[in-house]
């Protein structure tokens, strides 16, 4: 790992505070735009309440949602084995000081593990590269949206229309449970595990960034229109603002397979990233395709 200008623990602590107390600008802009076109009175009121909450959370410096989720980390670049321990220390510190709700429990006994740690926690995905930097990204994920994750092993003959139907059905079947308006992350292709991973990774990409793949870009646009024409609306109470954006990633797959995964992000789709170089630390709230 490169020589860091500040301790990893401090960087990760800052990421957790940033992600939980400040809505990414691209999502905030989309919410403001939606308020401008939303004609349903209840939906308009819901959007206004969300934005008031967001502004107060940032001003006071407290989490914008009571479910501060489980922090999922992505570490890319050059790093050594000590980085995992530093991240765990930052999670414990952030849970105490920000504070974050201690959400992690034993899956069998349901006993709280404390400090958002426990077996296998925090979740860290390592992506070693030869780059001259270390990039750490956190994606805190609450249960309301995470529980709506869907994987479909479609028949290749289902084609694009089958893909669209699966995604739309997954979002509409979720109803108000993931706290719409949502960001819809989609993975297409790969194997089942890769497909589900891509769907979550897609949520890290800002919704105002153009997908470099023209086919996926068109699919994102079609799905965005279809979802917002569904009438589900904010919190599932009706309106024309069901989704703030759709992000899709793809991977080649077996000729006899067509995996499609959906991972929904609630209106509070939280993300923060730090790019660490020898010159300093640069913070952002989105990762490019």
PDB file of N, CA and C in Angstrom, residues 23-30:
ATOM      1  N   UNK A  23     -26.656  13.454   1.609  1.00  0.00           N
ATOM      2  CA  UNK A  23     -27.153  12.768   0.419  1.00  0.00           C
ATOM      3  C   UNK A  23     -26.279  13.137  -0.778  1.00  0.00           C
ATOM      4  N   UNK A  24     -25.878  12.173  -1.607  1.00  0.00           N
ATOM      5  CA  UNK A  24     -25.092  12.496  -2.796  1.00  0.00           C
ATOM      6  C   UNK A  24     -25.792  13.558  -3.652  1.00  0.00           C
ATOM      7  N   UNK A  25     -25.012  14.487  -4.200  1.00  0.00           N
ATOM      8  CA  UNK A  25     -25.587  15.608  -4.939  1.00  0.00           C
ATOM      9  C   UNK A  25     -26.454  15.164  -6.108  1.00  0.00           C
ATOM     10  N   UNK A  26     -26.033  14.110  -6.813  1.00  0.00           N
ATOM     11  CA  UNK A  26     -26.801  13.677  -7.978  1.00  0.00           C
ATOM     12  C   UNK A  26     -28.197  13.213  -7.581  1.00  0.00           C
ATOM     13  N   UNK A  27     -28.313  12.585  -6.408  1.00  0.00           N
ATOM     14  CA  UNK A  27     -29.622  12.127  -5.934  1.00  0.00           C
ATOM     15  C   UNK A  27     -30.447  13.313  -5.451  1.00  0.00           C
ATOM     16  N   UNK A  28     -29.790  14.263  -4.784  1.00  0.00           N
ATOM     17  CA  UNK A  28     -30.490  15.463  -4.337  1.00  0.00           C
ATOM     18  C   UNK A  28     -31.049  16.259  -5.503  1.00  0.00           C
ATOM     19  N   UNK A  29     -30.239  16.397  -6.557  1.00  0.00           N
ATOM     20  CA  UNK A  29     -30.706  17.123  -7.747  1.00  0.00           C
ATOM     21  C   UNK A  29     -31.898  16.411  -8.379  1.00  0.00           C
ATOM     22  N   UNK A  30     -31.824  15.084  -8.448  1.00  0.00           N
ATOM     23  CA  UNK A  30     -32.925  14.310  -9.037  1.00  0.00           C
ATOM     24  C   UNK A  30     -34.199  14.465  -8.213  1.00  0.00           C
TER      25      UNK A  30
END
